[in-house]
XYZ file of C-alpha atoms in Angstrom:
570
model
C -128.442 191.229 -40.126
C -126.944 189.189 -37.447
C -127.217 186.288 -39.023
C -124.949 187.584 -41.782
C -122.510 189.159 -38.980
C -122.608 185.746 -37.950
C -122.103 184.104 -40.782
C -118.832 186.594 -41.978
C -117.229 185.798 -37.950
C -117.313 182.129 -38.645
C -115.173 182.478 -41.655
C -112.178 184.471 -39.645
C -109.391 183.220 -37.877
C -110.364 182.007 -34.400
C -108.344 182.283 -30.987
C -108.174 178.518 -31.040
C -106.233 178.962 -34.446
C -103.660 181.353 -32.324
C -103.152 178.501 -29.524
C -102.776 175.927 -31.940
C -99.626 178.001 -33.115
C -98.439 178.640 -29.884
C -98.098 175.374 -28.969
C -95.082 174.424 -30.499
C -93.602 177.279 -32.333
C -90.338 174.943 -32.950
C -91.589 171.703 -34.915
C -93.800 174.601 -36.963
C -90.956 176.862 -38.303
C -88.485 174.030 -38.971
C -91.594 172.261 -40.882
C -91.919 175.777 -42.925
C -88.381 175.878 -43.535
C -88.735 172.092 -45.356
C -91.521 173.066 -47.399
C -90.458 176.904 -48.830
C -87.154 174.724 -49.340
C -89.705 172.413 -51.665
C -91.245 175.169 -52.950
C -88.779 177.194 -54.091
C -88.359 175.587 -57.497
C -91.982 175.100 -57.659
C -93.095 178.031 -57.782
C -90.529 178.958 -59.638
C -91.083 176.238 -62.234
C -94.893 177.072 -62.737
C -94.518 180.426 -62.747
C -92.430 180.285 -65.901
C -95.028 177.738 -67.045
C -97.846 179.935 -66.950
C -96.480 182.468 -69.311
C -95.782 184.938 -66.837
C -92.767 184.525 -65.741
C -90.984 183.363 -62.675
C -91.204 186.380 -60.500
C -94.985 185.780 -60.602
C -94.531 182.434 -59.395
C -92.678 183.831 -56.330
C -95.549 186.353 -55.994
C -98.222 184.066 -55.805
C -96.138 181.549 -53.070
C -95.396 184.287 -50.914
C -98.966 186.529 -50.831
C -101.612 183.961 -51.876
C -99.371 181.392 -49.308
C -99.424 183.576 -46.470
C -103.658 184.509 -46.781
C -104.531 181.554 -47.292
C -102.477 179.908 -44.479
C -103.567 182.978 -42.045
C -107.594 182.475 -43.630
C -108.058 179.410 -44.689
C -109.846 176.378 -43.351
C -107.058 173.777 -42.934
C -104.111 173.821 -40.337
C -101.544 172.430 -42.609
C -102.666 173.382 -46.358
C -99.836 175.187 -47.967
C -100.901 177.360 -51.227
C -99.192 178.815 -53.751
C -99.267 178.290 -57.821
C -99.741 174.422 -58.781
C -99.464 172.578 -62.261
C -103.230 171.986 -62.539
C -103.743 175.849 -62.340
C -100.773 176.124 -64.328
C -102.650 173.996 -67.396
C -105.661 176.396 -67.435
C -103.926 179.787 -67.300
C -101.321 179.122 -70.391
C -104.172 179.288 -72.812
C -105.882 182.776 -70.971
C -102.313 183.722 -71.496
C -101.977 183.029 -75.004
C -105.675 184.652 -75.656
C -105.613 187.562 -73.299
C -102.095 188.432 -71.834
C -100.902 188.572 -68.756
C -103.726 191.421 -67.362
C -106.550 188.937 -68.913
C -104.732 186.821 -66.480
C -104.317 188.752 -62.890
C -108.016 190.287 -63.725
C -109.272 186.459 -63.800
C -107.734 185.960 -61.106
C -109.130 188.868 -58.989
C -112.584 187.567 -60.212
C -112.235 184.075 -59.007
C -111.232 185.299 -55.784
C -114.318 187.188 -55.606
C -116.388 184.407 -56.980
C -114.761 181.863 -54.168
C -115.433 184.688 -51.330
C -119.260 184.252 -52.873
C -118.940 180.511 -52.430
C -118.063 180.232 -48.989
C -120.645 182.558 -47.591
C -123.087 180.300 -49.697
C -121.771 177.308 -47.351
C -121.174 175.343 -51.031
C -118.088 173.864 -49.470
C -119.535 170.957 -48.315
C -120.345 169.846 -52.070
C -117.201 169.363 -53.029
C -116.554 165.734 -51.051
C -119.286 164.530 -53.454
C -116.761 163.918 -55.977
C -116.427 160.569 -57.079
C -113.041 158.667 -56.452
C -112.432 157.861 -60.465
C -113.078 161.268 -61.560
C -110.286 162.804 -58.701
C -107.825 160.180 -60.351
C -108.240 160.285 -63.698
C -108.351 164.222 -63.139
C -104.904 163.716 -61.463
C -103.592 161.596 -64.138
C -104.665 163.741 -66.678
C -103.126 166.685 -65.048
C -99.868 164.844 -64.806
C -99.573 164.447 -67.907
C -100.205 167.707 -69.103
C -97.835 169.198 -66.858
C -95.330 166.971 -68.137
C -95.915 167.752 -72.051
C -95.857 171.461 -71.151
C -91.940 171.098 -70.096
C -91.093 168.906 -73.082
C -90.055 172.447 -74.690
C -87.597 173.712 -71.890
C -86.243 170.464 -71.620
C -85.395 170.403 -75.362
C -83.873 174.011 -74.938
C -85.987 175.361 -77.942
C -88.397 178.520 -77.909
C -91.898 177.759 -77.167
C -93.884 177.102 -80.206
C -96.950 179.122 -80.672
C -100.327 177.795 -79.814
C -102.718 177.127 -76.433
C -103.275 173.048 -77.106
C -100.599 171.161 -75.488
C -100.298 168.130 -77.782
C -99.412 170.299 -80.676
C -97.160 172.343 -78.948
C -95.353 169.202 -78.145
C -95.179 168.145 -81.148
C -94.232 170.844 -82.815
C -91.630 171.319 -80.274
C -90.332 167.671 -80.675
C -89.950 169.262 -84.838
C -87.743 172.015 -83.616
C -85.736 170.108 -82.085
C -85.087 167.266 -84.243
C -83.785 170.358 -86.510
C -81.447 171.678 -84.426
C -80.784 169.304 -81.224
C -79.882 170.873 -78.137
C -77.649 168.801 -75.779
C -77.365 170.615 -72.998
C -80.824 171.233 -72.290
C -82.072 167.849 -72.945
C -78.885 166.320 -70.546
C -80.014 169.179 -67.564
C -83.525 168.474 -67.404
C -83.176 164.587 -67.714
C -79.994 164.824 -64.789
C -82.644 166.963 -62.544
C -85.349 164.495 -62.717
C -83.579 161.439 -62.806
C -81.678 162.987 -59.161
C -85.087 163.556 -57.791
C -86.870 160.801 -58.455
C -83.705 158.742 -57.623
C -83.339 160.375 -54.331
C -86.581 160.513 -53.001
C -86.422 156.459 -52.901
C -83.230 156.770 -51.226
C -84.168 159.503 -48.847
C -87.776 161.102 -49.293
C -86.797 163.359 -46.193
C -83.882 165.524 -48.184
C -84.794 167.893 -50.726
C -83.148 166.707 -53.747
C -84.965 169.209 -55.823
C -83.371 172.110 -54.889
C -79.858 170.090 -54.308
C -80.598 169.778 -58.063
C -81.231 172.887 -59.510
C -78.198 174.461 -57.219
C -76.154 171.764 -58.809
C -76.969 172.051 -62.547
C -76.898 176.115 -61.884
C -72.939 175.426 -60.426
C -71.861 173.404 -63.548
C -74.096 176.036 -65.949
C -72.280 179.060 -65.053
C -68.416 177.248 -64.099
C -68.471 175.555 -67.854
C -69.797 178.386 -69.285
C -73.003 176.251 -71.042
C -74.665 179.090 -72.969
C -76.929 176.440 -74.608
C -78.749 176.147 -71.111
C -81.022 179.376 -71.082
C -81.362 181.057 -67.429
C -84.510 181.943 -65.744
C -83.305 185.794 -66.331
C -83.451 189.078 -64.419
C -85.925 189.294 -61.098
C -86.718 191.946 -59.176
C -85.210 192.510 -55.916
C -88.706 192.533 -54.039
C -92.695 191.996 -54.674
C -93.913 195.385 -57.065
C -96.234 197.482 -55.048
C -99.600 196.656 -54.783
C -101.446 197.943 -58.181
C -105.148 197.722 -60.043
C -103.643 199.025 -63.386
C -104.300 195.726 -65.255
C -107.716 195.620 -64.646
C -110.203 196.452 -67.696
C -113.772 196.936 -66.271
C -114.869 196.755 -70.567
C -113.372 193.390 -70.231
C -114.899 191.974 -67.574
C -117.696 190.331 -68.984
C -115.456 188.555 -72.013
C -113.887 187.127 -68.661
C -116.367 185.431 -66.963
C -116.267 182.054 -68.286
C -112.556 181.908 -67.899
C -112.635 183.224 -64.198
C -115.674 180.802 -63.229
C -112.861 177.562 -64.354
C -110.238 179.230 -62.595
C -112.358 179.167 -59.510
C -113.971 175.713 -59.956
C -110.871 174.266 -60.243
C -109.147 176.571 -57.405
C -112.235 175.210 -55.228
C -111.614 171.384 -56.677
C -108.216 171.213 -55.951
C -107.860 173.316 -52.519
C -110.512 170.961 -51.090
C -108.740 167.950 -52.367
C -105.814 168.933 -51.092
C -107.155 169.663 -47.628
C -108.728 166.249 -47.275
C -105.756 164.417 -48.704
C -104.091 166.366 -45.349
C -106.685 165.417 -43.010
C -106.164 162.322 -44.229
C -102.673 161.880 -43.314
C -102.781 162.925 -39.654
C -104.921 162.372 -36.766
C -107.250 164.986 -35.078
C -107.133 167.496 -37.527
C -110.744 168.263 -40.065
C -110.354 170.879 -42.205
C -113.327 173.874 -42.467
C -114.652 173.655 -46.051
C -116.309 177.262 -46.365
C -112.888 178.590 -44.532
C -110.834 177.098 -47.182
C -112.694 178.691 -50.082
C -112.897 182.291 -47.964
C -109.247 182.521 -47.507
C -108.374 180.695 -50.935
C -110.526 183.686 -52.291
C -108.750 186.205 -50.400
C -105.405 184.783 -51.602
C -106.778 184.916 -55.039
C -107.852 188.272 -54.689
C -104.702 189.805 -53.628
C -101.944 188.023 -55.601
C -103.158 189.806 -59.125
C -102.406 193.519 -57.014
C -98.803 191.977 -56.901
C -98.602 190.444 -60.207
C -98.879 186.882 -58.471
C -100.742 184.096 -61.166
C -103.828 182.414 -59.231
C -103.535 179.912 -57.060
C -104.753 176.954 -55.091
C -103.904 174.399 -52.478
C -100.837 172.620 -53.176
C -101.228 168.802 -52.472
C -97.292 167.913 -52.827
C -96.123 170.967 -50.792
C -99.008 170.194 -47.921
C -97.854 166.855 -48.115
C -94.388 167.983 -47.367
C -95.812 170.031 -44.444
C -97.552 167.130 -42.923
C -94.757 164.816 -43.173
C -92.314 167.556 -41.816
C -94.237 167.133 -38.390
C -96.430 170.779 -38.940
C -99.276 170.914 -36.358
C -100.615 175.013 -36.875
C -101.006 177.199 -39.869
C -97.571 179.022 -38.331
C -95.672 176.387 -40.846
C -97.362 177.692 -43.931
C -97.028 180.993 -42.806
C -93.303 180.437 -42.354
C -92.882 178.936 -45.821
C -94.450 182.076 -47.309
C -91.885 184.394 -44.974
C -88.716 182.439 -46.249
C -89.769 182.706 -50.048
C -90.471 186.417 -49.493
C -86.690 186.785 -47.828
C -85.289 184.717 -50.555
C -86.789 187.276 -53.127
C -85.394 190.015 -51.755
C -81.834 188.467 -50.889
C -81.469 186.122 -53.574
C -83.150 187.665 -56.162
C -79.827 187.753 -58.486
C -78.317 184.078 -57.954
C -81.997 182.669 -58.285
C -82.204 184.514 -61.917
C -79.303 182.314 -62.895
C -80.928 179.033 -62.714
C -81.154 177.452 -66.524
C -84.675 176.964 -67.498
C -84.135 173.027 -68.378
C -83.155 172.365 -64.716
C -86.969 173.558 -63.664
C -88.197 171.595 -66.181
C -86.748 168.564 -64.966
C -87.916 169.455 -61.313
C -91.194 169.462 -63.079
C -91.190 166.689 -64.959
C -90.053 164.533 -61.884
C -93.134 165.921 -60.171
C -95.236 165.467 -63.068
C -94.429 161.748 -62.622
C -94.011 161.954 -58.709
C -98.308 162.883 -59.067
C -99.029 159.401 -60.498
C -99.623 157.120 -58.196
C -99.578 153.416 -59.943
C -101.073 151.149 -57.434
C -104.332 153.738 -56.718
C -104.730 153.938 -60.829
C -104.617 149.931 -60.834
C -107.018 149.812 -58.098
C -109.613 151.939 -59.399
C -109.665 149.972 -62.631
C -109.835 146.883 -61.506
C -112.583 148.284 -59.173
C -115.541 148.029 -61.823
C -115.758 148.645 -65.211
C -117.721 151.941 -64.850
C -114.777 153.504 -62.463
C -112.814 152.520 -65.219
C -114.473 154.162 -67.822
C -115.240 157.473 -65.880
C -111.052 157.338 -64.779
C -109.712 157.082 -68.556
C -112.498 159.504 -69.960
C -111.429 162.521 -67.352
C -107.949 161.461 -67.707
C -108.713 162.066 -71.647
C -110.914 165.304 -71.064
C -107.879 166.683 -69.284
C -105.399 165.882 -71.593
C -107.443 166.718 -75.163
C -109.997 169.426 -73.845
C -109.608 171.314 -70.287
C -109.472 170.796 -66.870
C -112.852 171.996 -65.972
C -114.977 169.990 -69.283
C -112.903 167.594 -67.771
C -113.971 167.386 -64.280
C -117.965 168.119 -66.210
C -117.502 165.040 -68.419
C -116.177 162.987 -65.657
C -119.375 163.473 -63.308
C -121.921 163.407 -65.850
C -120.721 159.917 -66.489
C -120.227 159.205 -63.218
C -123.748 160.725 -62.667
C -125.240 158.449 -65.867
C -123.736 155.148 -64.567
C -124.949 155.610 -61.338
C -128.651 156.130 -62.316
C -127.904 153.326 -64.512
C -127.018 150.893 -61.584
C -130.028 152.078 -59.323
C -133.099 152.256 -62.253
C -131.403 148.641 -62.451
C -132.776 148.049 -59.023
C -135.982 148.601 -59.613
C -138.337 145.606 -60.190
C -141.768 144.684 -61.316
C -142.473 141.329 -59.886
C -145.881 138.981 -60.471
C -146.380 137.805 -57.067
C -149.323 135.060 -56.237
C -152.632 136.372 -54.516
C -152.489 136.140 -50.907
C -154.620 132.762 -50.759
C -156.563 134.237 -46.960
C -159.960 132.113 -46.459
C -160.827 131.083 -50.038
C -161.426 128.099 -50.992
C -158.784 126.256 -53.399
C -161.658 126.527 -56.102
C -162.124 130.194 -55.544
C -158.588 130.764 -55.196
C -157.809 129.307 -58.895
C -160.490 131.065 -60.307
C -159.213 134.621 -58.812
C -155.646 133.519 -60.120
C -157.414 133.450 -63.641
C -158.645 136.871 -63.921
C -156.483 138.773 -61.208
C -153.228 139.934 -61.674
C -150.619 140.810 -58.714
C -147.368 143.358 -59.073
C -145.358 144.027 -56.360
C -143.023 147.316 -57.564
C -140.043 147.305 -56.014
C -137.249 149.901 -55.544
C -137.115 153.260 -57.203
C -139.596 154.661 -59.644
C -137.816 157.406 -60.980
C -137.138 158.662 -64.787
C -134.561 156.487 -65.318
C -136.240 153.342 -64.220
C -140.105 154.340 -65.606
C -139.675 153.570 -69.437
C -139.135 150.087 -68.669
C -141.974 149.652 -66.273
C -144.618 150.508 -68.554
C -143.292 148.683 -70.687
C -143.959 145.887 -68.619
C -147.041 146.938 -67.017
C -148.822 147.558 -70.108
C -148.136 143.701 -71.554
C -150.406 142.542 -69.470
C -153.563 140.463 -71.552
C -156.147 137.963 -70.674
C -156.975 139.054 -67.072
C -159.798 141.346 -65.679
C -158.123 143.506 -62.866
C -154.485 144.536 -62.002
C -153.330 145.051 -58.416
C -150.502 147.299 -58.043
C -148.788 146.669 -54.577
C -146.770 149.736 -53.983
C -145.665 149.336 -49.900
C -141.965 148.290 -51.035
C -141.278 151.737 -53.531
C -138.828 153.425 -51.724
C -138.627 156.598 -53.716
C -140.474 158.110 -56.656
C -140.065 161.009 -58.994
C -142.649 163.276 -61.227
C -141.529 160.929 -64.492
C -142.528 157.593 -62.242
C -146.119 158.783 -61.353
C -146.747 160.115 -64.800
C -145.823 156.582 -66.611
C -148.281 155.125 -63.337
C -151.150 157.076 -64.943
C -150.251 156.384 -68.063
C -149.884 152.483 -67.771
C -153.661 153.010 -65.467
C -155.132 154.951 -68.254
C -153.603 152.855 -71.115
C -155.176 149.261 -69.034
C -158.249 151.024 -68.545
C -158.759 151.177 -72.039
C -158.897 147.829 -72.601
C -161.388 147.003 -70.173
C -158.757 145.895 -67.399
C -159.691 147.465 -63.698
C -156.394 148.684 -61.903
C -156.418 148.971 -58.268
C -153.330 150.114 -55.784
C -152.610 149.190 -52.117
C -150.105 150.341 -49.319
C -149.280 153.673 -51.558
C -146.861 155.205 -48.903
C -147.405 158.988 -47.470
C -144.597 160.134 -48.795
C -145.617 159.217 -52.276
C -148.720 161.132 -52.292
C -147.517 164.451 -52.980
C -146.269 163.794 -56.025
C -148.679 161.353 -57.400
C -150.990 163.999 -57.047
C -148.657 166.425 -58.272
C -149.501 164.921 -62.258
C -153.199 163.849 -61.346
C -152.217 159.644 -60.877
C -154.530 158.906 -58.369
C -157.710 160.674 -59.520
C -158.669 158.144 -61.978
C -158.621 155.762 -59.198
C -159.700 157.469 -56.649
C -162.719 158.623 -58.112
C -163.715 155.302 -57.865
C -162.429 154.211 -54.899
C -159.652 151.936 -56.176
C -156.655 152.806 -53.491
C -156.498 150.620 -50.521
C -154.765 150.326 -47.547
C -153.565 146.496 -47.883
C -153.632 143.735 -50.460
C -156.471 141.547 -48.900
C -158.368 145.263 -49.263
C -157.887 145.235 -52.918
C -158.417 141.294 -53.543
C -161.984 141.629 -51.784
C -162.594 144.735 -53.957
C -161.398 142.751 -57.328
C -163.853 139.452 -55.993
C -166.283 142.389 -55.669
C -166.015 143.487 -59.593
C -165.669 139.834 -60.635
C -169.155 139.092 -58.962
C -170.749 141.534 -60.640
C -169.239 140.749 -64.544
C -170.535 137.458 -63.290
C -167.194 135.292 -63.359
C -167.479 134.629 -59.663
C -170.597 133.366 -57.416
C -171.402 135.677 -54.344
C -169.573 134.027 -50.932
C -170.340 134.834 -47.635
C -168.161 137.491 -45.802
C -164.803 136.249 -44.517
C -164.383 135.295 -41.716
C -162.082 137.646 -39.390
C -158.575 137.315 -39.134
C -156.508 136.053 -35.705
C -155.956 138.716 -33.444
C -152.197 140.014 -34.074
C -151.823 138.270 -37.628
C -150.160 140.297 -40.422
C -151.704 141.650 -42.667
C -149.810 141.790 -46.514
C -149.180 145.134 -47.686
């Protein structure tokens, strides 16, 4: 029991997180200011994205961005609803509606509560580098296609895959061209691309979208649909979506919500860490108060969320050192929603798409991509199949596909590692005579490396070629790891030699290896007679032994002892 109390303290908010934001209160709140300045269209932008409109957009930045900042692991994460969450929830809309939606969200915040008291934070840095990339680049462009439709100022077509959609979009358009739209959303993202060369420090996104609502409404440009009605404040906390019948037809949908909630918080914590100095995030923290957040955003109609990467960024490089700066984006959105609930519903829909297309191609980062492929050929392969996954399947098949193949090439490269070498017999105090005639009917292998499942087909393979000799000796010292696969082929190659007359005999089998040698029965064959030895010159005397007596050798006088301190060959 107080192990668990234990466990549930280490996942709360600490005194040391209250002195970090008392230290300077300043450089925190004008740092918050930048980023709910950022975030603003953001949030707006995906929340009109995911199907559910823009208020929940503002929902989820202000509630999930406050618990997580006041729970979470990470001093400068800033959450809130993100294009990667964004691509998974638009077909849950399309299948379930919009209470399918906040009740998969309420379950993923349970399920990442359940994850960071199982300490399965620290999993998550396993990731390989080409599947985080291609991941990214898929994302990109996904988030990208899905604006192609707002940009083009025509109705979303139906359907959940986001190729077709496109397409079909592109078809609608071509049929009755819209202008306006198309000139907004390309004027948006060509300013903010444009100006974050020029200036990365001013927030040309939201000069922007002011600036395309200003000309909207003064020219009178009905062809540029606005963002429409909000409410003047966040609905009162409510369960009335959830459908305990439903829960179960849920599940799979709510466990991808929270793998990729978990997948891209993390990320986006490290990617933080890794900008600064001093600061480590707390991986179980970050899922605990990401679960929170996810928890409570549904009871306000909030979509789920997740650790923004380009808002933390902002946060870092805005000089944040405490949580207070994430906490103080969260407080301006909230004020903005209740104060500027009625200009904000008069932004055109194009100009958020072009804010998201611009960040759609602000999230691929050319040089890293080039890198990684011209890293090796397999971190090329595993960076263009998740990039594929993402953009054809789903995010979470994607992130699957990406580390079984990461998983498969790796295996590959160490079963390649593994080795079954002839080596000569150790000549010790034979005679050059003897020491030909042992060559002639004794065989040496020296097994190298691993001897796992993916490495065992081809050493029995090569064991089992073996002709025209009288004993095999298996020197094992140098196998540095070995699985139940590995010992079974090792009694199998034993048994298959032993049936064709040949006498096997093993030295320097490590400890270690025992367990599971025995494990499948390997070593009774030889144990039983008394085949396993300690070193090499052990096993050659014992193979002399059985070549005396089939009468291929003449008897020799015992050797004569080695030099005090001389190796002896394993």
């Amino acid at each position: 029991m107080s192990g668990t109390l234990a466990r549930v303290t280490s996942l709360l908010p600490t005194r040391a997180d209250l002195a970090e934001a008392r230290r300077d209160p300043r450089r925190d709140l004008l740092a918050g200011l930048t980023v709910a300045i950022v975030a603003l269209p953001l949030a707006l932008g995906f929340g009109v994205s995911s199907g559910l409109g823009a208020e929940a957009g503002l929902a989820t930045a202000v509630i999930a961005g406050a618990l997580a900042a006041l729970f979470g692991g990470s001093n400068l994460q800033v959450s809130g609803p993100t294009g990667a969450m964004t691509v998974v929830l638009v077909p849950i809309v399309g299948q379930y509606g919009p209470g399918g939606v906040l009740t998969v969200g309420l379950m993923a915040g349970v399920m990442l509560v359940a994850l960071a008291a199982l300490k399965a934070g620290r999993y998550m840095r396993y990731i390989p580098a080409p599947v985080v990339e291609g991941f990214t680049l898929g994302i990109a462009c996904v988030i990208g296609l899905q604006q192609i439709p707002s940009a083009l100022g025509v109705p979303k077509p139906e359907g959940d895959h986001v190729l077709a959609v496109t397409w079909r979009a592109f078809e609608e358009f071509a049929e009755a061209p819209n202008g306006t739209a198309l000139g907004l959303a390309v004027a948006v993202a060509a300013v903010m691309l444009a100006g974050a060369r020029w200036r990365p420090t001013v927030p040309f996104s939201v000069l922007a979208v002011i600036a395309a609502t200003v000309v909207t409404q003064a020219v009178g440009l009905d062809a540029a649909k606005p963002i429409g009605d909000l409410p003047s404040g966040l609905p009162a906390p409510s369960l009335s979506f959830l459908d305990l019948g439903s829960l179960g037809t849920l599940l799979a949908p709510a466990v991808a919500v929270a793998a990729l909630a978990a997948l891209e918080s993390l990320l986006s914590a490290s990617v933080a860490d890794g900008m600064t100095v001093g600061q480590q995030h707390d991986p179980d923290r970050e899922l605990f108060g990401q679960g929170l957040a996810n928890i409570a955003a549904p009871l306000f109609g909030g979509v789920p969320a997740t650790g923004a990467i380009a808002r933390t960024a902002v946060n870092v490089r805005a000089d944040a050192s405490s949580r207070l700066a994430a906490l103080t984006h969260a407080a301006i959105l909230a004020v903005i929603v209740f104060a500027a609930a009625p200009l904000v519903s008069k932004i055109p829909l194009a100009a958020l798409a072009g804010v998201l297309l611009a960040t759609a191609i602000r999230m691929v980062e050319v040089g890293s991509l080039r890198a990684m492929a011209k890293a090796t050929r397999s971190d090329a392969l595993i960076l263009v199949l998740t990039a594929a996954a993402t953009l054809v399947l789903d995010l979470v098949y994607a992130v699957v596909i990406g580390l079984a193949v990461a998983g498969a090439l790796a295996l590959r490269a160490v079963a390649k590692q593994a080795r079954l070498d002839q080596v000569p017999l150790d000549r010790g105090d034979h005679t050059a005579e003897e020491h030909a005639l042992l060559a002639e009917h004794i065989l040496a292998y020296r097994i190298d490396g691993p001897l796992f499942f993916a490495a065992a087909h081809r050493f029995l393979l090569e064991l089992t070629d073996v002709t025209d000799v009288r004993v095999v000796i298996l020197r094992m010292s140098r196998v540095s790891t070995m699985d139940a696969t590995g010992a079974l082929v090792l009694k199998d190659a034993v048994e298959k030699l032993g049936r064709r007359g040949i006498l096997v005999l093993a030295s320097g089998i490590r400890p270690g290896q025992l367990q599971v040698l025995d494990s499948v029965g390997a070593l009774e064959p030889l144990r039983h007679d008394g085949r396993t030895y300690d070193s090499t010159p052990e096993a050659i005397r014992a193979a002399r032994d059985h070549l005396e007596t089939a009468g291929l050798l003449r008897a020799r006088p015992a050797p004569k002892p080695r030099p005090a301190g001389e190796e002896v060959p394993q």
